[in-house]
Structures are given as C-alpha cells and as structure tokens.
XYZ file of C-alpha atoms in Angstrom:
735
model
C 0.000 0.000 0.000
C 1.308 3.500 -0.745
C 2.733 5.595 2.080
C 0.582 8.286 3.628
C 1.858 11.842 3.315
C -0.697 14.672 3.696
C -2.562 15.078 6.986
C -5.842 14.756 5.091
C -4.777 11.324 3.919
C -3.791 10.337 7.448
C -7.272 10.982 8.746
C -8.985 9.228 5.873
C -6.872 6.235 4.973
C -6.369 3.004 6.887
C -2.949 1.938 8.105
C -1.626 -0.533 5.548
C -2.736 -4.027 6.395
C 0.311 -5.594 4.876
C -0.681 -6.785 1.401
C 1.988 -9.280 0.467
C 3.255 -10.063 -3.002
C 2.418 -13.510 -4.253
C 6.099 -14.294 -4.653
C 6.674 -14.151 -0.907
C 6.441 -17.429 0.938
C 7.038 -16.239 4.483
C 4.670 -14.610 6.957
C 2.790 -11.495 5.877
C 4.103 -8.021 6.594
C 3.685 -7.075 10.222
C 5.044 -4.949 13.204
C 6.288 -1.605 14.357
C 9.612 -0.009 13.493
C 10.577 -0.122 17.153
C 12.383 -2.778 19.204
C 11.641 -6.453 19.658
C 9.626 -7.405 22.705
C 10.961 -9.655 25.425
C 9.801 -13.235 24.742
C 6.361 -13.983 26.283
C 5.797 -10.268 26.995
C 2.501 -8.869 25.691
C 1.460 -12.336 24.558
C -2.118 -11.081 24.280
C -0.991 -9.690 20.898
C -1.981 -11.835 17.909
C -0.901 -12.162 14.282
C -3.618 -12.393 11.603
C -3.076 -13.874 8.145
C -5.801 -13.344 5.562
C -5.894 -15.945 2.796
C -2.663 -17.483 1.576
C -0.564 -14.658 3.014
C -2.584 -12.132 1.007
C -2.770 -9.688 3.891
C -1.538 -9.427 7.444
C -2.699 -7.550 10.514
C -2.229 -7.578 14.248
C -4.888 -8.127 16.903
C -5.355 -8.440 20.639
C -6.976 -11.166 22.737
C -9.809 -9.733 24.878
C -11.634 -12.989 25.641
C -10.615 -16.652 25.294
C -12.666 -16.824 22.057
C -12.522 -13.246 20.803
C -9.992 -10.785 19.387
C -10.233 -7.071 18.760
C -8.604 -5.854 15.566
C -8.973 -3.275 12.812
C -12.089 -3.646 10.687
C -10.003 -2.491 7.715
C -8.118 -5.768 7.834
C -11.235 -7.418 6.363
C -12.449 -4.620 4.082
C -12.451 -5.058 0.311
C -11.072 -1.532 -0.026
C -10.099 1.344 2.236
C -13.144 2.606 4.075
C -15.454 -0.103 2.742
C -17.902 -1.564 5.275
C -17.160 -4.980 6.718
C -20.193 -7.296 6.829
C -20.981 -9.278 9.942
C -20.560 -13.041 9.810
C -17.757 -15.255 8.580
C -14.824 -13.551 6.793
C -15.035 -13.692 3.000
C -11.528 -15.175 2.872
C -10.212 -17.928 5.106
C -8.303 -16.189 7.879
C -5.937 -17.687 10.427
C -4.544 -16.237 13.615
C -1.765 -17.048 16.075
C -2.050 -15.614 19.580
C 1.368 -14.706 21.163
C 3.982 -15.064 22.469
C 6.524 -12.677 20.985
C 8.554 -15.561 19.577
C 6.305 -17.694 17.367
C 7.777 -21.094 18.244
C 6.416 -24.133 16.441
C 5.332 -25.843 19.661
C 3.310 -22.819 20.714
C 1.869 -22.377 17.234
C 0.257 -25.815 17.491
C -1.656 -24.722 20.604
C -2.632 -21.172 19.631
C -3.249 -21.240 15.868
C -6.920 -20.766 15.106
C -9.257 -19.766 12.294
C -11.328 -16.605 12.512
C -14.915 -17.691 11.916
C -17.074 -14.685 12.764
C -16.790 -10.894 12.526
C -18.842 -8.381 14.506
C -17.878 -4.906 13.227
C -18.402 -1.490 14.768
C -20.109 1.056 12.554
C -18.536 4.062 14.291
C -14.806 3.250 14.176
C -12.109 1.039 12.662
C -12.791 -1.832 15.061
C -14.108 -5.373 14.690
C -14.543 -8.246 17.120
C -13.309 -11.507 15.609
C -14.353 -14.879 17.013
C -11.880 -17.746 16.776
C -12.765 -21.334 15.968
C -11.755 -22.427 19.468
C -10.848 -20.667 22.695
C -7.210 -19.968 23.519
C -6.428 -21.158 27.040
C -2.658 -20.681 27.254
C -2.745 -16.880 26.960
C -4.496 -14.494 29.344
C -6.716 -11.902 27.640
C -6.030 -8.236 28.296
C -8.642 -6.186 30.135
C -10.000 -3.037 28.540
C -9.058 0.278 30.100
C -11.723 2.328 31.845
C -10.470 5.821 31.006
C -9.752 7.648 27.760
C -6.265 8.397 26.428
C -5.150 11.755 27.838
C -3.127 14.438 25.991
C 0.554 13.985 26.770
C 0.055 10.422 28.045
C 2.497 7.759 26.865
C 1.019 4.442 25.708
C 2.762 1.259 24.607
C 1.834 -0.317 21.293
C 2.701 -3.676 19.761
C 2.290 -5.566 16.535
C 3.629 -8.041 14.013
C 4.001 -5.560 11.130
C 7.094 -4.449 9.292
C 10.116 -3.093 11.106
C 12.698 -0.608 9.911
C 14.646 -3.438 8.294
C 12.277 -6.386 7.786
C 9.302 -6.893 5.507
C 7.937 -9.926 7.316
C 9.401 -10.390 10.803
C 8.364 -13.328 12.949
C 8.737 -11.637 16.321
C 6.505 -9.189 18.103
C 7.773 -5.600 18.166
C 6.819 -2.723 20.413
C 7.007 1.047 20.540
C 5.677 4.000 22.499
C 3.097 6.581 21.472
C 2.591 10.030 22.914
C -1.067 11.042 22.833
C -1.830 14.392 21.203
C -5.598 14.684 21.347
C -8.659 12.439 21.496
C -12.250 12.543 20.328
C -15.128 10.127 20.905
C -13.703 7.303 18.793
C -10.056 8.060 17.928
C -6.895 9.579 19.319
C -4.036 11.320 17.510
C -0.650 9.914 18.499
C 3.032 10.351 17.673
C 5.567 7.564 17.820
C 8.256 8.293 20.396
C 11.981 8.051 19.627
C 11.389 7.423 15.926
C 9.036 4.463 16.273
C 5.962 4.229 14.072
C 3.197 1.802 13.331
C 3.946 0.044 10.052
C 2.081 -1.984 7.474
C 0.614 -4.994 9.254
C 0.246 -3.298 12.628
C -3.391 -2.419 11.948
C -5.450 -3.735 14.846
C -2.492 -4.160 17.173
C -2.970 -3.248 20.859
C -2.314 0.207 22.257
C -2.180 -0.180 26.009
C -1.529 1.556 29.293
C 0.934 0.078 31.775
C 0.258 0.796 35.427
C 1.880 -1.069 38.280
C 3.024 -3.843 35.952
C -0.507 -4.384 34.593
C -1.516 -3.700 30.982
C -4.978 -2.416 30.055
C -6.164 -1.933 26.487
C -6.851 1.653 25.436
C -6.952 1.552 21.631
C -5.989 -0.250 18.425
C -3.463 0.942 15.851
C -5.343 2.196 12.801
C -3.492 4.761 10.626
C 0.061 6.022 10.288
C 2.482 7.933 8.077
C 4.842 4.922 8.537
C 7.979 6.997 8.810
C 11.038 4.758 9.096
C 9.152 1.581 8.123
C 10.676 -0.818 5.627
C 9.545 0.129 2.122
C 8.528 3.683 3.046
C 10.192 6.549 1.143
C 13.235 7.601 3.243
C 12.044 11.183 2.908
C 8.992 10.336 4.983
C 10.018 10.714 8.613
C 6.701 11.442 10.308
C 5.628 8.951 12.958
C 2.190 10.451 13.576
C -0.874 8.276 13.455
C -4.434 7.705 14.561
C -5.600 4.964 16.886
C -9.149 3.676 17.387
C -10.298 3.984 20.976
C -11.690 0.883 22.691
C -11.614 2.040 26.330
C -15.368 2.689 26.100
C -16.231 -0.660 24.481
C -16.053 -3.038 27.456
C -19.834 -3.398 27.568
C -20.055 -4.146 23.855
C -17.225 -6.678 24.041
C -18.737 -8.390 27.065
C -22.236 -8.487 25.570
C -21.011 -9.859 22.241
C -18.762 -12.507 23.785
C -21.436 -13.506 26.295
C -24.344 -13.841 23.878
C -25.408 -17.433 23.140
C -24.457 -18.595 19.647
C -27.141 -18.235 16.987
C -28.116 -20.649 14.219
C -26.522 -19.209 11.076
C -26.395 -21.649 8.162
C -25.142 -19.062 5.637
C -22.740 -17.415 8.121
C -23.931 -13.868 7.498
C -24.387 -12.999 11.157
C -28.209 -13.098 10.948
C -30.176 -15.780 12.794
C -31.703 -18.582 10.715
C -34.097 -21.344 11.765
C -34.405 -25.035 10.877
C -37.915 -26.473 11.211
C -38.460 -30.206 11.034
C -41.437 -31.867 9.382
C -40.606 -35.572 9.616
C -43.974 -36.617 8.236
C -43.665 -34.484 5.096
C -44.219 -36.209 1.786
C -41.193 -36.097 -0.542
C -41.559 -37.318 -4.125
C -44.912 -38.857 -3.253
C -43.457 -40.791 -0.300
C -45.561 -40.004 2.749
C -43.530 -39.619 5.920
C -40.197 -39.400 4.093
C -39.504 -36.209 6.043
C -37.971 -32.815 5.365
C -36.353 -29.947 7.229
C -37.328 -26.441 6.121
C -34.625 -23.771 6.435
C -35.660 -20.130 6.765
C -32.741 -17.745 6.310
C -32.812 -14.584 8.384
C -32.837 -11.135 6.867
C -35.295 -12.103 4.147
C -32.775 -14.254 2.302
C -35.244 -16.971 1.395
C -36.004 -20.548 2.303
C -34.939 -24.007 1.257
C -36.058 -27.549 1.902
C -33.580 -30.259 2.898
C -34.604 -33.853 2.236
C -33.178 -37.160 1.086
C -34.101 -36.644 -2.555
C -31.306 -34.049 -2.818
C -28.184 -35.520 -4.357
C -25.943 -34.200 -1.550
C -28.042 -35.728 1.243
C -27.331 -39.428 1.944
C -30.080 -41.975 1.500
C -33.199 -41.599 -0.593
C -36.638 -40.320 0.331
C -38.792 -43.320 1.208
C -42.147 -43.654 2.906
C -41.962 -43.409 6.696
C -38.221 -42.666 6.965
C -39.047 -39.678 9.207
C -35.984 -37.700 8.154
C -35.696 -34.955 10.761
C -37.419 -36.730 13.635
C -34.498 -35.414 15.700
C -32.412 -32.362 14.798
C -29.762 -30.149 16.373
C -27.114 -27.674 15.222
C -23.355 -27.169 15.650
C -20.478 -25.689 13.676
C -18.959 -29.137 13.282
C -16.232 -28.184 10.789
C -15.453 -24.878 12.563
C -15.835 -22.591 9.549
C -18.278 -20.116 11.081
C -21.354 -21.557 9.353
C -23.833 -23.528 11.434
C -24.264 -27.178 10.416
C -27.488 -29.169 10.718
C -27.516 -32.536 12.488
C -30.379 -34.744 11.330
C -31.518 -38.033 12.767
C -33.482 -40.429 10.531
C -34.262 -43.279 12.931
C -36.781 -45.061 10.708
C -34.378 -45.379 7.768
C -34.193 -48.937 6.408
C -30.706 -50.192 5.563
C -30.811 -53.149 3.230
C -33.026 -55.650 5.094
C -32.660 -53.926 8.461
C -35.940 -52.088 9.002
C -35.742 -48.907 11.085
C -31.996 -49.242 11.483
C -31.566 -45.476 11.292
C -28.830 -43.012 10.346
C -27.490 -39.590 11.317
C -26.065 -36.842 9.107
C -24.222 -33.603 9.655
C -25.208 -31.340 6.751
C -22.843 -28.425 6.324
C -23.687 -24.764 6.114
C -21.879 -22.467 3.662
C -21.919 -18.768 2.667
C -24.431 -19.461 -0.116
C -26.600 -21.631 2.123
C -26.703 -25.112 3.542
C -25.360 -27.758 1.180
C -23.738 -25.290 -1.231
C -20.134 -25.589 -0.037
C -17.471 -28.041 -1.155
C -18.018 -30.078 2.032
C -21.590 -31.376 1.961
C -22.045 -33.870 4.764
C -20.611 -36.256 7.295
C -22.619 -39.469 7.402
C -23.020 -41.807 10.379
C -24.341 -45.281 9.653
C -23.560 -48.478 11.475
C -21.242 -50.741 9.550
C -19.573 -47.890 7.675
C -17.142 -45.083 8.394
C -14.504 -45.520 11.074
C -14.036 -46.567 14.682
C -17.200 -47.461 16.630
C -19.542 -46.848 13.683
C -17.616 -49.218 11.451
C -17.468 -51.810 14.204
C -21.213 -51.982 14.768
C -23.898 -53.544 12.611
C -27.215 -52.042 11.498
C -30.094 -54.186 12.705
C -33.845 -54.003 12.557
C -35.223 -51.660 15.180
C -31.918 -50.025 16.201
C -33.401 -46.571 15.506
C -30.052 -44.810 15.274
C -30.729 -41.073 15.419
C -33.896 -41.166 17.532
C -32.119 -38.635 19.748
C -29.304 -36.244 18.790
C -27.478 -33.541 20.738
C -24.663 -31.374 19.449
C -22.506 -28.496 20.614
C -18.992 -27.538 21.584
C -17.112 -28.451 24.735
C -15.702 -25.859 27.115
C -12.422 -26.297 25.227
C -14.239 -25.448 21.989
C -14.242 -28.920 20.414
C -17.388 -29.679 18.377
C -19.223 -32.901 19.176
C -22.360 -34.829 18.260
C -24.045 -37.439 20.463
C -26.729 -39.698 19.047
C -28.658 -42.656 20.357
C -29.690 -46.059 19.076
C -32.168 -47.071 21.788
C -33.220 -50.231 19.973
C -29.656 -51.571 19.744
C -29.188 -55.114 21.039
C -26.170 -55.505 23.336
C -25.056 -59.055 22.809
C -28.219 -61.095 23.056
C -30.043 -58.469 25.102
C -32.658 -56.922 22.820
C -33.313 -53.163 22.785
C -30.907 -52.463 25.621
C -29.738 -49.367 23.760
C -26.520 -47.582 22.875
C -25.220 -44.072 22.251
C -22.382 -42.801 20.076
C -20.102 -39.831 20.746
C -18.628 -38.274 17.609
C -15.769 -35.772 17.723
C -12.482 -35.040 15.986
C -13.241 -37.397 13.061
C -13.890 -40.413 15.251
C -16.732 -42.077 17.140
C -16.960 -44.118 20.313
C -19.850 -46.244 21.497
C -21.342 -46.023 25.000
C -23.517 -48.686 26.595
C -24.471 -49.568 30.134
C -21.738 -52.203 29.910
C -19.071 -49.534 29.338
C -16.708 -48.967 32.251
C -18.238 -46.857 34.970
C -21.622 -46.353 33.292
C -24.415 -46.702 35.869
C -27.203 -49.201 35.389
C -27.099 -52.609 33.798
C -27.736 -53.870 30.290
C -31.295 -55.172 30.282
C -33.822 -55.906 27.590
C -35.968 -52.951 26.630
C -34.059 -50.284 28.608
C -33.829 -47.988 25.584
C -30.552 -46.391 26.697
C -29.923 -43.505 24.282
C -33.602 -42.752 23.654
C -33.076 -39.250 25.070
C -29.879 -37.175 25.063
C -28.941 -33.696 26.249
C -25.527 -32.045 26.272
C -23.872 -28.736 27.033
C -20.261 -27.509 27.067
C -19.526 -29.357 30.311
C -21.568 -32.538 30.429
C -23.711 -35.110 28.628
C -26.877 -36.755 29.932
C -28.228 -39.974 28.403
C -31.668 -41.210 29.357
C -33.029 -44.746 29.561
C -36.678 -43.982 30.338
C -37.710 -47.607 30.062
C -35.087 -48.793 32.576
C -36.524 -50.983 35.326
C -35.594 -49.879 38.845
C -35.938 -52.972 40.977
C -39.232 -54.537 39.971
C -40.655 -51.289 38.627
C -40.694 -51.467 34.840
C -40.068 -48.236 32.924
C -39.271 -46.309 36.082
C -36.348 -44.809 34.161
C -32.827 -43.577 34.839
C -30.253 -41.114 33.535
C -26.468 -41.425 33.180
C -24.343 -38.261 33.326
C -20.889 -37.906 31.762
C -18.231 -35.242 31.373
C -16.624 -34.538 28.006
C -13.242 -35.511 29.433
C -12.258 -38.798 27.810
C -11.328 -41.746 30.003
C -8.773 -44.470 29.284
C -11.225 -46.054 26.831
C -11.472 -42.729 24.937
C -15.097 -42.453 26.006
C -16.703 -39.565 27.887
C -16.076 -40.102 31.598
C -19.124 -41.397 33.525
C -19.894 -39.245 36.572
C -23.037 -40.671 38.182
C -26.480 -42.099 37.582
C -29.839 -40.705 38.623
C -33.066 -42.502 39.383
C -35.880 -42.121 41.857
C -34.705 -45.110 43.838
C -31.916 -42.921 45.233
C -32.329 -41.175 48.585
C -30.861 -38.030 46.993
C -33.655 -37.841 44.373
C -37.184 -36.911 45.387
C -40.106 -39.227 44.784
C -39.865 -42.961 44.467
C -39.169 -45.234 41.545
C -42.499 -46.483 40.256
C -43.545 -48.437 37.204
C -44.214 -46.197 34.243
C -42.728 -42.994 35.669
C -40.356 -42.761 32.686
C -37.829 -40.696 34.605
C -35.549 -39.362 31.868
C -38.177 -39.238 29.126
C -37.065 -35.615 28.589
C -33.778 -33.919 29.491
C -32.444 -30.367 29.457
C -28.878 -29.377 30.311
C -27.341 -25.884 30.416
C -24.083 -24.343 31.689
C -24.265 -22.674 35.090
C -21.851 -20.165 36.611
C -22.228 -20.003 40.394
C -21.249 -16.925 42.361
C -17.500 -16.824 42.903
C -16.695 -19.016 39.910
C -14.594 -17.644 37.047
C -16.676 -19.354 34.360
C -19.741 -21.532 33.792
C -17.983 -24.741 34.790
C -21.087 -26.282 36.383
C -24.341 -27.373 34.748
C -27.995 -27.535 35.646
C -29.737 -30.703 34.501
C -33.517 -31.074 34.398
C -35.101 -34.514 34.151
C -38.704 -34.965 33.054
C -40.960 -37.795 34.291
C -44.232 -37.436 32.376
C -45.533 -40.749 33.723
C -45.214 -39.653 37.361
C -48.419 -40.048 39.365
C -49.109 -37.210 41.802
C -51.253 -37.032 44.913
C -53.206 -33.789 44.596
C -55.322 -32.970 47.625
C -55.561 -36.658 48.457
C -56.527 -37.748 44.946
C -54.127 -39.741 42.758
C -53.539 -38.126 39.367
C -52.165 -40.742 36.995
C -49.487 -39.536 34.584
C -49.772 -35.966 35.807
C -46.003 -35.702 35.421
C -43.181 -33.705 36.962
C -39.622 -32.531 36.441
C -36.647 -32.365 38.802
C -33.579 -30.117 38.501
C -30.056 -30.917 39.643
C -26.822 -28.982 39.910
C -23.838 -30.811 38.412
C -20.572 -29.414 39.768
C -17.273 -29.107 37.935
C -15.979 -31.849 40.229
C -18.656 -34.225 38.949
C -20.988 -34.375 41.941
C -24.692 -33.557 41.954
C -27.341 -32.159 44.253
C -31.061 -31.784 43.707
C -32.351 -28.217 43.341
C -36.113 -28.170 42.699
C -39.093 -30.305 41.826
C -41.590 -28.857 39.323
C -45.202 -29.813 38.706
C -48.519 -28.035 38.203
C -49.438 -28.612 41.839
C -52.786 -27.681 43.289
C -55.303 -24.963 42.538
C -54.200 -23.052 45.650
C -50.391 -23.108 45.487
C -48.224 -20.440 43.846
C -47.453 -22.467 40.690
C -49.681 -21.792 37.676
C -52.117 -24.547 36.724
C -53.378 -27.631 38.478
C -51.990 -31.142 38.039
C -54.495 -33.458 36.377
C -54.441 -37.045 35.200
C -52.921 -37.417 31.762
C -51.258 -33.969 31.642
C -47.841 -35.573 31.073
C -46.113 -32.508 32.443
C -42.405 -33.017 31.691
C -42.929 -34.759 28.351
C -40.728 -32.045 26.826
C -38.204 -29.646 28.370
C -36.253 -26.648 27.152
C -33.665 -24.552 28.970
C -31.213 -21.772 28.210
C -28.623 -19.646 29.948
C -29.050 -16.301 28.210
C -25.745 -14.974 29.610
C -23.375 -17.937 29.937
C -20.299 -15.772 30.688
C -21.968 -13.904 33.560
C -22.693 -15.143 37.066
C -25.975 -16.996 36.661
C -29.139 -15.428 38.009
C -32.859 -16.064 38.108
C -33.231 -13.756 35.115
C -30.664 -15.531 32.933
C -31.467 -19.190 33.694
C -34.728 -19.941 31.864
C -36.664 -23.172 31.695
C -39.868 -24.365 30.004
C -41.928 -27.517 30.520
C -44.385 -28.957 28.046
C -47.581 -30.696 29.150
C -49.072 -31.825 25.821
C -51.801 -33.839 27.535
C -53.180 -30.826 29.407
C -56.931 -30.305 28.993
C -57.925 -26.671 28.531
C -61.537 -26.342 29.538
C -63.297 -29.217 27.782
C -60.616 -29.494 25.070
C -58.737 -32.712 25.827
C -55.014 -32.732 25.039
C -55.042 -29.102 24.013
C -51.694 -28.834 25.739
C -49.906 -26.152 27.709
C -46.449 -24.843 28.590
C -45.183 -23.479 31.892
C -42.019 -21.396 32.076
C -39.867 -21.032 35.192
C -36.495 -19.799 36.306
C -33.988 -22.546 37.044
C -32.937 -20.623 40.161
C -35.220 -19.849 43.067
C -38.507 -21.456 44.024
C -40.665 -22.777 41.154
C -43.600 -20.453 41.783
C -41.553 -17.286 42.098
C -41.241 -16.584 38.365
C -43.538 -18.963 36.488
C -45.873 -18.271 33.583
C -48.682 -20.354 32.132
C -48.995 -20.493 28.332
C -51.783 -22.007 26.272
C -53.126 -21.343 22.781
C -54.648 -17.884 22.773
C -52.140 -16.515 25.328
C -48.660 -14.992 24.937
C -49.790 -14.085 21.396
C -49.969 -17.720 20.301
C -52.938 -17.944 17.934
C -55.944 -19.520 19.574
C -58.265 -20.684 20.834
C -57.103 -23.900 22.449
C -58.678 -26.967 20.882
C -58.645 -30.707 21.432
C -55.581 -32.686 20.349
C -53.424 -29.655 19.511
C -50.880 -30.924 22.078
C -49.251 -27.552 22.626
C -45.965 -28.182 24.414
C -45.002 -31.212 22.343
C -42.275 -29.106 20.667
C -40.360 -26.386 22.545
C -36.872 -24.945 22.144
C -35.125 -21.960 23.721
C -32.548 -19.703 22.103
C -30.947 -16.674 23.727
C -33.820 -14.440 22.640
C -36.880 -16.618 21.937
C -38.903 -19.638 22.904
C -39.853 -21.581 19.779
C -43.194 -23.332 20.193
C -44.141 -25.918 17.588
C -47.757 -26.893 16.905
C -47.350 -29.878 14.561
C -50.826 -31.227 15.398
C -52.847 -28.163 14.454
C -54.873 -26.086 14.229
C -53.355 -25.409 10.782
C -53.525 -28.252 8.296
C -49.771 -28.879 8.092
C -48.581 -27.525 11.451
C -46.904 -24.282 12.496
C -44.050 -22.863 14.538
C -44.272 -19.717 16.646
C -41.238 -17.729 17.803
C -42.152 -16.052 21.086
C -39.984 -13.170 22.331
C -38.665 -13.609 25.870
C -41.096 -11.003 27.200
C -43.991 -13.244 26.178
C -42.733 -16.194 28.199
C -41.350 -14.413 31.269
C -43.355 -13.752 34.386
C -44.626 -10.183 34.297
C -43.492 -9.677 30.707
C -45.530 -7.654 28.220
C -46.537 -9.547 25.103
C -44.733 -8.559 21.917
C -45.401 -9.624 18.341
C -44.867 -13.323 17.591
C -43.238 -14.559 14.399
C -45.160 -17.454 12.863
C -43.747 -19.912 10.341
C -46.123 -22.202 8.503
C -46.408 -23.973 5.166
C -47.835 -21.805 2.419
C -46.372 -18.598 3.848
C -43.010 -16.861 3.544
C -41.719 -19.155 0.808
C -42.361 -22.389 2.723
C -44.073 -25.014 0.523
C -47.782 -25.444 1.168
C -47.449 -29.076 2.192
C -46.419 -31.154 5.151
C -47.582 -33.406 7.902
C -45.919 -32.422 11.210
C -44.371 -29.020 10.485
C -42.898 -27.665 13.718
C -42.189 -31.127 15.168
C -38.864 -29.661 16.299
C -36.895 -26.513 15.584
C -33.335 -25.293 16.057
C-alpha cells in the first residue's frame, strides 16, 4: 500500500494491512519499526493472516474466544464496510507469544470464523474457531487516552529493516488529542506503526498491569521498511476501545445463533418428519428459513448431496440439532433419521451432519458427514445395522468448554449381545466415534432388555446426559434412569461417567415407580455459580411425564413432573427443585391433572453464559401436551420457570390464545409437544394443528417471562413466507 503523506490522507486512509506479493512465501508483513519485545511479553498480541498470506494484521486477545482488531483488515477496499458473519476469505490467527515457536503455534493457531464490526470506528470483534487457554486476555481500560500520556503499542508488522518479521515488536506513542472514537498519536523516539500493525494493541501500563486503550489504525509509517526515506513522520491515529467493554462483554457472552449461511443473521431449521417427498408419505424434510429475508430451502433425502433416498416413513428430521462441526463459522445441521431402512434392516436409522456455507446449507465443497452403522470408522464401522436399532432417535450437538465440536446420538433399539433393545449411544468428535452402553466402564445401570438407553440425550459444554426412560428400577418397569458424563475422555477414549440418577436414590425426590419414565425428557445448560470464574457447572432437568401425583388426596395418573439438579465441575450432583402443576391453591400456575404428562418435553437456556448466573438468565420451560384446557382434551400447555429460586416465584402459564400464540385452544393440539429456547426466543411448535400442516411460533422472551408484556410473535407455517404449502408435522422440532 502507498505511504501516507498529507494530513488529510492520514485521517482518511487506513494503516496498511500488509498486502503481500504472491512471490513471498514467508509470513505477511507485520510490526512496528521499534524494538523487539521480550519473549512472552505482551502475549495477548496476535498475528492475523488473511488468505494465503494475502494480507496481514495484528490483533489483541480480549476474551478466550474473541480478538479485537482493525475492521479495515477485512475490508475489500479502504473505508469499505465490513459485513458481519464469517470472513469472506479464510483467515488464520496465532495468539502470542513474541517468539512464534512451532510448539506454541500448534496450541494457539486458530481460524477466525465470525466478525462483529463497529459502525462508528475502525474496530471489529473476531471470534476464533476455538478458545485460547494458554494466553491471558487483556482487560480493557476504563479511562480515555489523555493528551501527553504515553502508551505502549505492539504488533507483528514491518520493522525498519524487515518486511515480514516473525517476532513481536513494540514502541511507544505520545497522545496528542482524542475525540469520541479516535486519538491522535506520535511515535516516540522514531518508532511508528507500520504496514501490518493495523489492529495491534495500544495499552496503558500501570503497576506492571496492561490495560487496552486503543488499536493501531493509521500512520504515516515513517522509518518503516519500504517507506520513502524522505517520509520521517511517525504520527498516526488509533481507534479507541476504552469505552467498548460493555459491547465486548455483551457480544462474547451472547449465546451462539443458528446461522447456516454465516452472514451474522439468525436462521431457523424447522423439522417436518412426516412431510411427503416425491410422493413418499412420511419421508420427512427440514425447512430452512434464512434470516434477513434471504429466502427458504427444503432439505430432504431426494437431494443428491443428502445421503439416502426419500422413502415412505423414513421420518428424516425426527431429531435435529445444530453445531459448527467443521469450525468454519457456518452452522451445520444434524439430522436423525431413525426409521431409515438399511438393506433388510428395518428402522436401522442413520445420522447426518449437513454443512452450512456462505451461499446456504449444502452449497459448499463439504456437503455432509454421514453416520451409519457398519460404515465409516471406529465405533460406527465396528457396529452392525439391525432391525429396530433406531439410530438417530435422539441427537445432541454443541462444543465443549475447550471449543471442540461434538455430536451425540442414540440407538435405543440396539441389542447388546443377546439383550434386545438395551440401547446404545455414540459420541462423535475429531473425526472419530466411540460407542457407550451400560456395559461400558463406569456407566451406571445394567444392560437389560428394553431399557432404551440412548432414547433421550442432552448435552452442554460441560456434560452429557443420556436417558433410559424404560429402565426398570428394581421390579418397577419403565421407572427410568439417567447417566451423566463429562466430556473428558477416560482411558477407553469415552466420555467419563460421573453418576447415575433414578428415583430409587435417597438423593432424588419421589420414588421409583412403574411407568414414571424418569428421563423421558432432558435439558442441560451451563451454570456459573457466584464466585466461579466461568460456567464450569451445569444444571440438569429430568422430566418424568408418567409420574403419578397425589393432589389434595386424589391420585392423578401420569400428571407428570420434572426435577432439577446442579452438576458441579468436580462431577458431583445435588437436587435443586421439583416442578409440577401442583394444586389450585399453590403459587405455581395450573393444576396437576391425570394425563397432563407434564415433563414430556423440556427446554432450557442460559441467556448470559459468561456472567454469574441469576434467576433472570437461567430460563426453563416444561411442556404438558396432555393438558386439557376447559373441555378441550389434550389441548396442551407450557409453563415457564427460572432454574434458580422457588418454582412459583417466576412462572408463567402459556396455552393457545395466550402470549400471542394464535388460539383458541382446541382438542388434540398438544401444545408443548415441541419447545426450544434460544438466547432471545422460545420456539413453540404446533405440529398437530390447528393449521392443516402444522406451524411454529417464535415467542420473544417477554412473552414467556413472568410479568413480561406480550410482543409480536413470528409465525412460520407452510404456504407462507416461501415455505411449501405441504407437510404433515411441520414444527415437530426446531433449532
């Protein structure tokens, strides 16, 4: 990039981001014309490489997953806006130290997968594919740069003698003046920011502690390699960040959205497993609605990039979840097809990860990762598809606390040896799979016919919960149990079993009874207790829709309940609360009645996973699809709670016709059969009516929070908004 001479150019042109000639094979141009830093000093500084060494910038680690850098590093031209979402060009980053040793590179090299730009200054937050744990982030300063103040700056740009140095270099600025978003600075003792320093940290050192004040943005580049020797000015502009702590914290702490085309706008996947495809009733489809008015698409097995073929009663999409499995910034769709026939094995089942891409799901070079027993590698290759296995009846996906993507899926009909339908689960990560059964080392329970281990699965960044709702406890058939694991792998390379839960334990309320189906529904979310540095604990909720309740001396069969537990980082558990509809006179909304099946479905979310958890951030919903509303049998209802505090302190009753869900309630609608929380909404599916094909309603948090004022609801249904006017169970699940 050409040097910057006139003052007018200085205030209007970005500091060169180090465009590198194609003939160079080393690192891109980076760093200041000052001295080298002491090894491991200022290791919060990072080196960005755009493309195949097309461009280089510097950056600073402000969160284990997030960097601050110059927006201009990602702009198509000087001053051009930078769109939110994944970078247009594959971009890698290495976070400190000042000497880029190969051993350290292996632990701190990441891809940048998401950009969140500022509109008011040359600043962008950049999310990395995985957290960096070996380098401490720098804290943002709390006061503005003052005239005459000296600030340190660092970067990996050019020096006075090198085009592409490998080491971090530092210099000192003297602040001239500051406005709301920038500060004018002058390099001290002949140092200047050079090409490639854009986005590097400008920081204040007080008492041996560094706090981030600004980012290098523009410079005359006097004394930098390649600059005209006649240019001696070391003046520049920096972009202030001392006032951005709230924005950084809010962005880093916001739950991840579903974003199949990686444009930074939330999308939604809506399953209709009974949809007809190519005349095959029940083949199943998943409808994708792209946010921002970017259209819709239908994913099904008649597409040439989706494994299998659409056949009657496959129920493609009976279970779905989302994760960025290939860590490219685009959300990927996990689809379970448990009724898929494989050769002569009826209902053997399969699972697919279908990859998102900038032009939409399935449009990238990588289309899918397929999981089918008897194929692939490791545990999948070593197992055999059999009639009734139902692989994919339950799926759960996410990333561990270390940032590693994973998928867990169940095969509850799997025979273990000669024991029919004992059940099995598979844990997929890092291009391999392992199988988990109740015969695996340390897994609670015993392999018994009909247990259905793997019928229900929940997972968060810390733990995994696998339900066996048909497990017999003593002589009580289908009393149910749950096994809880951490993501840490044991000596068998399986997730480490922590404990089992059932109502035969003294530490779990109630008693194990036939038909309770404890574990029929599960919800699991990260929890940060007061005093903890991060959300290292979890809260697990277990639904028992077959639980009979004594209400005012009258037994209510299958009224149902749910129980919450805290799972500590050390792997222990304690019960928190028991939830049910109770009596007509208690402080919980509703009244427990026979056949309600309260706890048939569960949904939970931590809306601020980086913050200390509170009653306002830990949200929980329970579906009771058997609830009668007036004389309308099985109209269904939902109750929302906080996961912290007493159940009746912050609950809200929801039925058709309330919370802006279209009504009125009618028989067999089974509201509550499909619920899912995101950080901003509760998605409520109504696959059984009243519309002919089903519908999905996105309820803002205010509509489902105690005392909240109802806001407009977004409704998705076949025949509207580009969604085909066909289906059978639209809204069966949504992610």
